[in-house]
XYZ file of C-alpha atoms in Angstrom:
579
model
C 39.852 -11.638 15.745
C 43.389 -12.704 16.738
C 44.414 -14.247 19.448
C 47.332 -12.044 20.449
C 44.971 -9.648 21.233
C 42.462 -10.858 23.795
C 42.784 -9.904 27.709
C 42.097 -11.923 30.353
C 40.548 -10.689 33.372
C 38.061 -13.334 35.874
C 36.170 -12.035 38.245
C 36.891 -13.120 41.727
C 33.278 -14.483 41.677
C 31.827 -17.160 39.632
C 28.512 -17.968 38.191
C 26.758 -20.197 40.552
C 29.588 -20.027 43.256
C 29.370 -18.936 46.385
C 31.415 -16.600 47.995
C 32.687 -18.521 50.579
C 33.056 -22.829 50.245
C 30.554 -24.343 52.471
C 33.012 -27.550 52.179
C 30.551 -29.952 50.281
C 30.293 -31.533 46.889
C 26.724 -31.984 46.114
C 26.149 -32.069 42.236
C 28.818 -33.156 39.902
C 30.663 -30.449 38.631
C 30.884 -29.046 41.988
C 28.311 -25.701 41.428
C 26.090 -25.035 38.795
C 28.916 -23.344 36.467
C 30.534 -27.054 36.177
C 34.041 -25.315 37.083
C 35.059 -28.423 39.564
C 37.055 -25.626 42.059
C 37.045 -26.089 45.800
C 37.453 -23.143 47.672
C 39.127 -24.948 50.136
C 42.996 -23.980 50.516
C 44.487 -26.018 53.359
C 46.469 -28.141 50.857
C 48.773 -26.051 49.552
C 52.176 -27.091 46.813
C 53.702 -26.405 50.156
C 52.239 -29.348 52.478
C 50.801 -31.445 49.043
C 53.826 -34.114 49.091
C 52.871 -34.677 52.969
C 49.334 -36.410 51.865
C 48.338 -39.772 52.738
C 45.185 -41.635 52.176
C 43.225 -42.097 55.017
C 40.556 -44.481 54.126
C 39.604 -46.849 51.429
C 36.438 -48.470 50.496
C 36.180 -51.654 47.781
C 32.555 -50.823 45.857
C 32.112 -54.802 44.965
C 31.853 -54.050 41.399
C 34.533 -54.237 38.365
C 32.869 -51.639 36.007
C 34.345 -48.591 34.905
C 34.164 -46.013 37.925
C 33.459 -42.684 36.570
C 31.782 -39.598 38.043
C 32.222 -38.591 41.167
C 31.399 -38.870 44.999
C 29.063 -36.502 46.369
C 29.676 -35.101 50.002
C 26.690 -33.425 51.980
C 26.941 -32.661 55.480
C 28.415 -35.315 56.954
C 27.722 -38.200 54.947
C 29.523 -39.336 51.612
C 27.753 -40.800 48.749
C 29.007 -43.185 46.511
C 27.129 -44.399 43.386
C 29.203 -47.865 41.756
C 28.581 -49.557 38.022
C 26.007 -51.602 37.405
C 24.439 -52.750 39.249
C 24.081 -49.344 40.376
C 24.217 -49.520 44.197
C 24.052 -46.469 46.003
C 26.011 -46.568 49.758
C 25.993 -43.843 52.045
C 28.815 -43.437 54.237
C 28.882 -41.685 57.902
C 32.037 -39.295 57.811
C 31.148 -38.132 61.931
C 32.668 -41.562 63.134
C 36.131 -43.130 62.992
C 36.297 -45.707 59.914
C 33.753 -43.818 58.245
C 31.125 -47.059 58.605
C 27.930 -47.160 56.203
C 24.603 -45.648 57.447
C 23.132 -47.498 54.712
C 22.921 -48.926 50.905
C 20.224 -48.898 48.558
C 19.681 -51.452 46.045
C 17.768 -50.500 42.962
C 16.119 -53.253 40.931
C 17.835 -52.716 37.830
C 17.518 -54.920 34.548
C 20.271 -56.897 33.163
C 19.497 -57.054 30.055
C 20.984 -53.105 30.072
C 24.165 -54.635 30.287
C 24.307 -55.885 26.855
C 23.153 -52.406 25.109
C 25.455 -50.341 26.706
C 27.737 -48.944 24.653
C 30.926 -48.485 26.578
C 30.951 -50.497 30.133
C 28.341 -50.193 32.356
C 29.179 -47.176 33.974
C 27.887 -44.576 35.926
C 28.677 -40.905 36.064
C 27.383 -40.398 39.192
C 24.306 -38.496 41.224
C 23.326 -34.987 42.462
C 21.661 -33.837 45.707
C 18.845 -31.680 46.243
C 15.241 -31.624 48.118
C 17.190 -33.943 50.577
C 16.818 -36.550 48.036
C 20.054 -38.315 45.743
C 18.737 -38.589 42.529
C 20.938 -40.339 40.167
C 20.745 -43.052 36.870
C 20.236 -46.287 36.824
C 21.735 -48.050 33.827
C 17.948 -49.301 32.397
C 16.766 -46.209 31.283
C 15.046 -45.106 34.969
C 16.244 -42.037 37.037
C 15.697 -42.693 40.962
C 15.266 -40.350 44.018
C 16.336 -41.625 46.975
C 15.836 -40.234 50.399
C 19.087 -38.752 51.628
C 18.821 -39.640 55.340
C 17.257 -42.857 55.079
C 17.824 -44.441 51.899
C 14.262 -44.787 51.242
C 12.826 -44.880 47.361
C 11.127 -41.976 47.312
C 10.246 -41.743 43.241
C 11.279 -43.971 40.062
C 11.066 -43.056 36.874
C 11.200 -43.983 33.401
C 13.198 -42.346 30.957
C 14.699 -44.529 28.098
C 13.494 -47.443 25.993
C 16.270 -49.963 26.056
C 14.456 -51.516 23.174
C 15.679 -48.346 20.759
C 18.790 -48.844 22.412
C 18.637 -46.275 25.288
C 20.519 -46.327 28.333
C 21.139 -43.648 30.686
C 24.469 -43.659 32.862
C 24.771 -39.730 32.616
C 24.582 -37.982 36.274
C 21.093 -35.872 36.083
C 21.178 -32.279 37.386
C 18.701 -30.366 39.076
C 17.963 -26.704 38.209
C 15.165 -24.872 40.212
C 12.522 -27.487 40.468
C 13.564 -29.796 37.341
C 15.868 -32.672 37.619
C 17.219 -32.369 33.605
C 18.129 -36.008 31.897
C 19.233 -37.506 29.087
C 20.338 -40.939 27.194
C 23.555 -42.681 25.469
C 22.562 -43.989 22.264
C 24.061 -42.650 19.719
C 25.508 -46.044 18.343
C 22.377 -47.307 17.922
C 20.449 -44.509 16.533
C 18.057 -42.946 19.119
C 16.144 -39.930 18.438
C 17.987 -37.935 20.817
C 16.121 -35.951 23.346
C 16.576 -34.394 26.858
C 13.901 -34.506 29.634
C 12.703 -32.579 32.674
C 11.112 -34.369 35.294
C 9.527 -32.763 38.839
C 11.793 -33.060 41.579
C 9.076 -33.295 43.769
C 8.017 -36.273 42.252
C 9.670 -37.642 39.690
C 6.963 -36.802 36.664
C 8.558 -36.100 33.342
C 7.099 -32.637 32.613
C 8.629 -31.798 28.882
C 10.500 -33.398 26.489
C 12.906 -31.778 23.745
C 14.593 -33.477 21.089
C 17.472 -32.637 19.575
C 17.139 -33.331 15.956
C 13.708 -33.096 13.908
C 10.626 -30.924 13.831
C 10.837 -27.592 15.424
C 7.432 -28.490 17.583
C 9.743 -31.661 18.354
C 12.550 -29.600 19.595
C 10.662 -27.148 21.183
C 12.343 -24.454 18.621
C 10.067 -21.187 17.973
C 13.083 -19.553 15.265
C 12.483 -15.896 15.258
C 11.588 -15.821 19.017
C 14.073 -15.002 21.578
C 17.844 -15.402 20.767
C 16.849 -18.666 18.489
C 18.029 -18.218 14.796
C 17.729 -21.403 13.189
C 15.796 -22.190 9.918
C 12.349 -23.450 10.354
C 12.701 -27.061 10.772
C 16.318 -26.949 10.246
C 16.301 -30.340 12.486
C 14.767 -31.670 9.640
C 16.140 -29.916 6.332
C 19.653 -30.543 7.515
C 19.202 -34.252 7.190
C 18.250 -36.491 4.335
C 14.520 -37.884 4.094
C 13.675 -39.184 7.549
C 17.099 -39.869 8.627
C 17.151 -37.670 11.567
C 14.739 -40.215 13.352
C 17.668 -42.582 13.553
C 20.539 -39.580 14.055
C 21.773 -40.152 17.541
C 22.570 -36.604 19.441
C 22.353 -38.507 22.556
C 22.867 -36.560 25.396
C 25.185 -38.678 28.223
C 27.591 -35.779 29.743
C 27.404 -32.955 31.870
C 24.707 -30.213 32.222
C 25.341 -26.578 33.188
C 23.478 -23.861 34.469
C 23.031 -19.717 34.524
C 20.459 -19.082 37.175
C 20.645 -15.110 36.017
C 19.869 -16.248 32.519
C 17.545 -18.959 33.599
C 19.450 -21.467 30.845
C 21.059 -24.839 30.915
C 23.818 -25.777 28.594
C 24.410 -28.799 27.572
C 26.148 -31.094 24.572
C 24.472 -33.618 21.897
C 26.717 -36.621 20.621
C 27.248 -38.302 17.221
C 24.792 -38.705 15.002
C 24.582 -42.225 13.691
C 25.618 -43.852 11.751
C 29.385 -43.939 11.547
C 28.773 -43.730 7.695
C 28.673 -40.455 6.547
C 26.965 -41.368 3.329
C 23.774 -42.203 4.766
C 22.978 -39.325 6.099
C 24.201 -35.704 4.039
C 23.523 -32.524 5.248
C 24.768 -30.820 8.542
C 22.605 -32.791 10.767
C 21.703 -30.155 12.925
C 21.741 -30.692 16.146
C 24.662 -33.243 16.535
C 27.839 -32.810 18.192
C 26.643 -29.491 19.579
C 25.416 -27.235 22.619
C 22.154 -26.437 22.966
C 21.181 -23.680 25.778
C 17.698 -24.404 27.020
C 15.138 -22.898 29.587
C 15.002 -25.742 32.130
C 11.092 -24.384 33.157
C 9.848 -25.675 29.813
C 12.722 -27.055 27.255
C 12.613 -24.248 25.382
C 15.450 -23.741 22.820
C 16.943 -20.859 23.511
C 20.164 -21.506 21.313
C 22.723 -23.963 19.689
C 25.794 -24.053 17.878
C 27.258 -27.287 16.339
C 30.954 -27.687 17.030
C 31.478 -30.707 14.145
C 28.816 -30.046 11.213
C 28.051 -33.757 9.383
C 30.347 -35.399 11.844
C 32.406 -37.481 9.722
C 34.905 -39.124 13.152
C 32.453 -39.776 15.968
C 33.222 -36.213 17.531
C 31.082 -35.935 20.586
C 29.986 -32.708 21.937
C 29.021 -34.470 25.816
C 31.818 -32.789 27.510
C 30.990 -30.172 29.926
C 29.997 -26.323 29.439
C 32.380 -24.305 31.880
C 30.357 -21.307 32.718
C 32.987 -17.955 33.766
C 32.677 -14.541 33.511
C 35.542 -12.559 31.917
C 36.909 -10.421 29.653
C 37.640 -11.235 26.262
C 38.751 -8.724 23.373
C 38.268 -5.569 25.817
C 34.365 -6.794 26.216
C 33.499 -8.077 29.799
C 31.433 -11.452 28.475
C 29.403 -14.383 30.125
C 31.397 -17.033 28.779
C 31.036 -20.486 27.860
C 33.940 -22.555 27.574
C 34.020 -26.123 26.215
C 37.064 -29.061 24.835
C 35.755 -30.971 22.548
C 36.494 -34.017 21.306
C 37.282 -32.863 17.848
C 40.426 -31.183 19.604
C 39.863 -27.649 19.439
C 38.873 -25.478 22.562
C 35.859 -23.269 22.334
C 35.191 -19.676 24.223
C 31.690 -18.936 23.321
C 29.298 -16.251 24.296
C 27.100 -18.384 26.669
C 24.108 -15.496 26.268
C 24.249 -15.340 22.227
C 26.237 -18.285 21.542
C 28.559 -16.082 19.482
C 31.961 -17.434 18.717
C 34.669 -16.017 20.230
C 37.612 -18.614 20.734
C 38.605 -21.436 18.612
C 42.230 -23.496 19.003
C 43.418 -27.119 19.023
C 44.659 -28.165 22.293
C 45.375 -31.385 21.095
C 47.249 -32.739 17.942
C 44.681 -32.109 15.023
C 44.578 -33.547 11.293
C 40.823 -33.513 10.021
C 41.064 -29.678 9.850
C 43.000 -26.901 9.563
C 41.079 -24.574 11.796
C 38.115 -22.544 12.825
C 36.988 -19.783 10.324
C 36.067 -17.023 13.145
C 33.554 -15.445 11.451
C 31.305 -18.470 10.333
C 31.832 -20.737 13.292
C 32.433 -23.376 10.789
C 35.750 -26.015 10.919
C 37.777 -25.771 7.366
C 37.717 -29.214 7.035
C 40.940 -31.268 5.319
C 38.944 -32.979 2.892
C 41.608 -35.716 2.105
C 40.206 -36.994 5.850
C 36.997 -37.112 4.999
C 35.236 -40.026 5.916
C 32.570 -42.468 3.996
C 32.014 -45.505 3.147
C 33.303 -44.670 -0.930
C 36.485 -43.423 0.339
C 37.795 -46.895 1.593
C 40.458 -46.557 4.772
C 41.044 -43.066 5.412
C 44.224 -42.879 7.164
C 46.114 -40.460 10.323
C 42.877 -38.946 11.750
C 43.923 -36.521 14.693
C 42.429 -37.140 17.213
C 40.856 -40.471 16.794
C 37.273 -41.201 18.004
C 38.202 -41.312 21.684
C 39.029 -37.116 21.380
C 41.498 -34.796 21.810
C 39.611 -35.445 25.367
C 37.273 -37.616 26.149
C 33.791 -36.156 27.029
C 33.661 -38.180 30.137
C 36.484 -36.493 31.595
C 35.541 -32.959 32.736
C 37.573 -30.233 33.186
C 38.160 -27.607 36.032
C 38.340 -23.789 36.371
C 40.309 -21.772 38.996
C 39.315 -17.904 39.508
C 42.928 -17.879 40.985
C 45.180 -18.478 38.154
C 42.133 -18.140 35.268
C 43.077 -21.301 33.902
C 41.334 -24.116 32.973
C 42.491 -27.764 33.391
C 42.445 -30.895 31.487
C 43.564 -34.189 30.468
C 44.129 -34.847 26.773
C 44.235 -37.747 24.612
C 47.220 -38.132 21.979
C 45.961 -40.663 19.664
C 44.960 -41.173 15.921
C 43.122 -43.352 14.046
C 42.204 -44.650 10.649
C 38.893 -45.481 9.443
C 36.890 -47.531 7.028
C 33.429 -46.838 6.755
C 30.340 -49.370 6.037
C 27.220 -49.072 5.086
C 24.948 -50.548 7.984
C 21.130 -50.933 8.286
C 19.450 -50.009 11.547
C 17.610 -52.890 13.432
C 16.264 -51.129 16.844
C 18.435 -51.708 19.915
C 21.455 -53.205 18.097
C 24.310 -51.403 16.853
C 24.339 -49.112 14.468
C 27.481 -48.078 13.652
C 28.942 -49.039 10.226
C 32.944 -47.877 10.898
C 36.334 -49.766 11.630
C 38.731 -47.117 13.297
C 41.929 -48.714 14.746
C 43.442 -46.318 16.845
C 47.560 -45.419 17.537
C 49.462 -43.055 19.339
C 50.212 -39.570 18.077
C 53.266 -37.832 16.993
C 55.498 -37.669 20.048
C 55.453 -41.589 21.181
C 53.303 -40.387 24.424
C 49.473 -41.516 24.761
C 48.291 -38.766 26.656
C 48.871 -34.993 28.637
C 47.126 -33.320 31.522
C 47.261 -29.791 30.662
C 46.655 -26.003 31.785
C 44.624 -23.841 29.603
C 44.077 -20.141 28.466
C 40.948 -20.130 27.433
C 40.385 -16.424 26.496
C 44.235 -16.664 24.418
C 43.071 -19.965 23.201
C 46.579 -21.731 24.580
C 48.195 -24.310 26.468
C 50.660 -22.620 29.634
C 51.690 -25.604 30.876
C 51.519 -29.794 30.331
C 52.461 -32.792 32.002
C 53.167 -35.901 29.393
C 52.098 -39.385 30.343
C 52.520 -42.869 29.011
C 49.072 -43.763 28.532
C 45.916 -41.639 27.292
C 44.403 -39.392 30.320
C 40.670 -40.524 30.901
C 40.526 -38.940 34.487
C 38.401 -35.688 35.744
C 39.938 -33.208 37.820
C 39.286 -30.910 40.875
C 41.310 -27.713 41.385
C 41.713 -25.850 44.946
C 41.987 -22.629 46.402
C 45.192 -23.579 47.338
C 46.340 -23.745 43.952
C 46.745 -27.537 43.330
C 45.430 -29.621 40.962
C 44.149 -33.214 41.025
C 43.694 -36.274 38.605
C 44.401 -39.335 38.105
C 46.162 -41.869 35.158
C 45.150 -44.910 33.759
C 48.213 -47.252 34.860
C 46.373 -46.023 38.294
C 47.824 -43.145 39.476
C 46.513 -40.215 41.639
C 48.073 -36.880 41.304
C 48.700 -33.523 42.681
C 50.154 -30.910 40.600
C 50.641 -26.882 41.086
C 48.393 -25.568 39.555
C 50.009 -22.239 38.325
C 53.630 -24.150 37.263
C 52.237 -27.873 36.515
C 55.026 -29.179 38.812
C 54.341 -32.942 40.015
C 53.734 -32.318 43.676
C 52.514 -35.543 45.013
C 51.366 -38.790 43.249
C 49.811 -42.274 45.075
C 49.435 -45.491 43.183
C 45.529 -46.376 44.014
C 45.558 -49.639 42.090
C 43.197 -49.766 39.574
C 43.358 -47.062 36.365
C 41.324 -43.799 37.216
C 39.040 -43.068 34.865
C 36.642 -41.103 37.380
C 37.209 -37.348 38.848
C 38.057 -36.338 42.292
C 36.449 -34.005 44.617
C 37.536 -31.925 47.217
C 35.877 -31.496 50.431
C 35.605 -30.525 54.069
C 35.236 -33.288 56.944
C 33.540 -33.177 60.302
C 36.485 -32.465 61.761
C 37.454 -29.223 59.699
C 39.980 -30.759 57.482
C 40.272 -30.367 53.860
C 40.101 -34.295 52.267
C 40.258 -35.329 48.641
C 38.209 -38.426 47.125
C 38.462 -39.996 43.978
C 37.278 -43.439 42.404
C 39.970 -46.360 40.936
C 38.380 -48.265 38.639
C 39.555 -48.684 35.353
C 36.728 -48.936 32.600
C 34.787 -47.461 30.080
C 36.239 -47.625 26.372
C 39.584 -48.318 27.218
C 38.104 -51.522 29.267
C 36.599 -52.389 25.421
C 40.198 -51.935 23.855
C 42.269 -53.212 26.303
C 42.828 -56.622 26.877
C 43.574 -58.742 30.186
C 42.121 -56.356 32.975
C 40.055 -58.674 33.899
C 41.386 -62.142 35.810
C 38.223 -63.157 36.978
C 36.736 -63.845 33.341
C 38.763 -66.364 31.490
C 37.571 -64.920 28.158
C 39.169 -62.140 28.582
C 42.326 -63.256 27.202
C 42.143 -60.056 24.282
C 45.601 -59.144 23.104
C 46.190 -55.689 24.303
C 44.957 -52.489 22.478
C 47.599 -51.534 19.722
C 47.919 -48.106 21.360
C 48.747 -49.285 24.744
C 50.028 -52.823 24.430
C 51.596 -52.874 28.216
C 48.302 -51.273 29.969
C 47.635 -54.572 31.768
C 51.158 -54.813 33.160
C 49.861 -51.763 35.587
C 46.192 -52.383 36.043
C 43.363 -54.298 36.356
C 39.642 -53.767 36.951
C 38.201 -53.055 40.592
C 36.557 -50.524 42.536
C 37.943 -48.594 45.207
C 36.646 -45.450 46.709
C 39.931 -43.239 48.006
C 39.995 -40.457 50.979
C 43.398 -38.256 51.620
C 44.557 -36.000 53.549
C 47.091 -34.050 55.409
């Protein structure tokens, strides 16, 4: 199919919207489609230069702040690093004081398994509880008025290597969760537990026996060889593959299915593990009632470059090749943007939105990459050199995206870097890394580290870009009055338009924002915007002298951005503005 001949036409509805904004924020990705749009449109390209922040909040933590705030009613809800605190803030009175802050007992020892900072991606609101991560591998409901522990549970075993920053989501009566991992090769899974109270009700991993992945092939729209989570791996490798699930969830309550993305399977070292290793870096679309498989499709088949699938499933309804289709659209961090059939998990759209080296395309018909073999990784290859994009993505999975109805585009930010890389081979010892790679990392062609960036998702191209110094790790929220929001790691906070890309508004918030912003509706009928500053994450593993308060943090800076410390250091600030 080419892609000169696809229409685009949204419906002026989405999935899981409602009609009208009620002016709250209270799961991550705004409504269950993940599309991050505010139907709020009193902050217009017009009146955009004219904001101001209005209130400021220092979380007394230096982690990486990513996720999101939530906003129900009138209370904001903020959820910091480890150590995890949770404050609630009361939005009815001038100065926006704290109604209260909740403490979780969370262990430390967390803090040296954690992969990439010990961050947080934030919490989600339902049954009047917040129910959100804590680092240690427990998920915690809190009561929303009070701040009252109303359940705790235990999801991960930090001794495998588990942790579990990832925001949970709630569909129906099922609060859906998952682990990081994948460097230390976990069995990957996903879990539902009872909102009610808290009980783990099914588990469904993502790699191994079918009766372990709660696969039936043949039943339903479920295609895969029998044990196919098996055959596609060497021996028992799959029990040490990874797929850890750490980004965002999505859901179609018509279709009764969550969608959501499996990372790397370990380890680095290709070698060690032939076959496809099915299902790795892919999306799996499961019935959140049971954990049923309903689907998958794997994006990077034997990942070869650390290509996680985490980032999130945008769920819109439009037409594509003359067909009216429930959609599912998804950048990954192997570069190339996906349009899939979110009801078959047909292929529809494939195209690099970043710059791209490990393959030359998508073949259409297969669903398969056509892999450059010269950048094919292993540890019998030695240094395999100019891998587009480098393990960080063409966009990092932590950074999600966001959809407006109004224009039909979708929005962005984008890494621009490279990498080479030397494999090892590695042994696994349980809850220490398991990696086996070196994969220095530089800035691709075009001497800019990064791009926030508008796209067509049903064309399968960019419309519009805005370069920046340094690589983009931020979310992004998009309005009904057609701006755009998101923020830069030297620490600034943007507004753009969103149908031109023109740089409407920008506010340096001091720390590098690797978090997304929300948009919502105060007490006093005014459309605000919140976002965290708090730089983190990897960049706060490759970048050097962000940190003045440890004195052995005297790293040189990261090769791609040696001058990152000149704008930024670590510390957590929550942001309001407004008009």
């Amino acid at each position: 199919m080419r892609a000169a001949s696809l229409i685009l036409v949204v419906l002026p509805v989405l999935q899981g919207s409602p009609a009208r904004d009620d002016g709250q924020w209270t799961m991550p990705g705004k409504n269950y489609a993940a599309t991050r749009y505010s139907g709020l449109a009193q902050i217009t390209p017009r009146n955009a230069p004219r904001l101001r922040p209005v209130w400021s909040f220092s979380t007394g933590t230096l982690g990486g702040h990513e996720g999101q705030p939530l906003v129900v009613g009138g209370t904001m809800y903020v959820v910091t690093p480890f150590p995890d605190v949770l404050y609630a803030f009361d939005l009815t009175h001038e100065g926006y004081p704290l109604k209260w802050k909740y403490r979780p007992d969370v262990n430390p020892t967390a803090l040296g398994i954690a992969c990439c900072d010990a961050i947080n991606r934030g919490a989600v609101y339902a049954d009047g509880k917040i129910i959100y991560n804590l680092l240690d591998g427990h998920t915690v409901a809190v009561d929303a008025i009070s701040g009252r522990e109303v359940w705790k549970t235990q999801i991960g075993d930090m001794s495998q290597g588990e942790t579990t920053p990832m925001a949970p989501f709630v569909a129906g009566n099922r609060v859906i969760v998952g682990p990081s991992g994948g460097e230390f090769g976990i069995w990957g899974w996903v879990k539902g537990l009872d909102l009610a109270t808290g009980k783990t009700l099914w588990t469904a991993h993502n790699m191994g026996p079918d009766s372990a992945m709660l696969a039936r092939p043949g039943h339903g729209r479920y295609s895969g060889e029998a044990n196919i989570g098996v055959s596609s791996w060497e021996g028992d490798s799959w029990r040490r593959g990874g797929a850890p699930v750490w980004g965002w969830i999505s859901y179609d309550p018509q279709l009764d299915v969550i969608y959501f993305g499996t990372g790397n399977p370990g380890p680095y070292n290709t070698e060690q593990r032939p076959g496809e290793n099915k299902w790795t870096n892919s999306v799996l679309a499961r019935r959140p009632g049971d954990g049923s498989l309903v689907w998958a499709y794997q994006f990077t088949p034997h990942d070869s470059w650390d290509f996680d699938s985490n980032a999130e499933m945008i769920l819109v309804d439009m037409v594509v090749g003359g067909r009216m289709r429930k959609v599912l659209v998804h950048f990954d961090k192997n570069g190339f943007a996906y349009t899939l059939d979110r009801v078959t998990g047909e292929l529809l759209v494939a195209e690099p939105f970043a710059n791209v080296t490990w393959a030359k395309g998508i073949n259409k018909r297969t669903g398969l990459p056509i892999v450059d073999t010269t950048k094919t990784t292993g540890a019998s290859r030695g240094n395999v050199k100019d891998i587009c994009p480098s393990l960080e993505g063409g966009k990092s999975p932590a950074s999600p995206s966001a959809y407006s109805p109004r224009t039909g585009l979708f929005y962005t930010a984008v890494n621009n870097l490279c990498m080479n890389f030397e494999a090892a081979p590695v042994t696994r010892i349980p809850g220490t890394p398991y990696i086996g790679a070196t994969t220095p990392y530089f800035v691709g062609p075009g001497g800019y580290g990064g791009e926030f960036i508008a796209w067509d998702a049903a064309r399968g191209r960019k419309v519009w870009r805005i370069k920046e110094k340094f690589p983009v790790w931020s979310g992004s929220v998009v309005t009904a009055g057609d701006v755009v929001f998101f923020g830069t790691l030297d620490g600034w906070f943007k507004a753009a338009d969103a149908k031109t890309g023109r740089e409407l508004w920008k506010f340096k918030v001091g720390s590098g924002v690797v978090g997304a912003p929300i948009s919502f509706r105060g007490p006093d009928g005014k459309q605000y915007i919140a976002v965290y500053a708090g730089i983190g994450g990897d960049w706060f593993l490759l970048s050097g002298d962000v940190r003045s308060d440890d004195p052995a943090d005297v790293r040189p800076p990261a090769d791609f951005a040696p001058d990152l410390a000149r704008h930024t250091s670590q510390g957590g600030i929550v942001w309001i503005f407004g008009l």
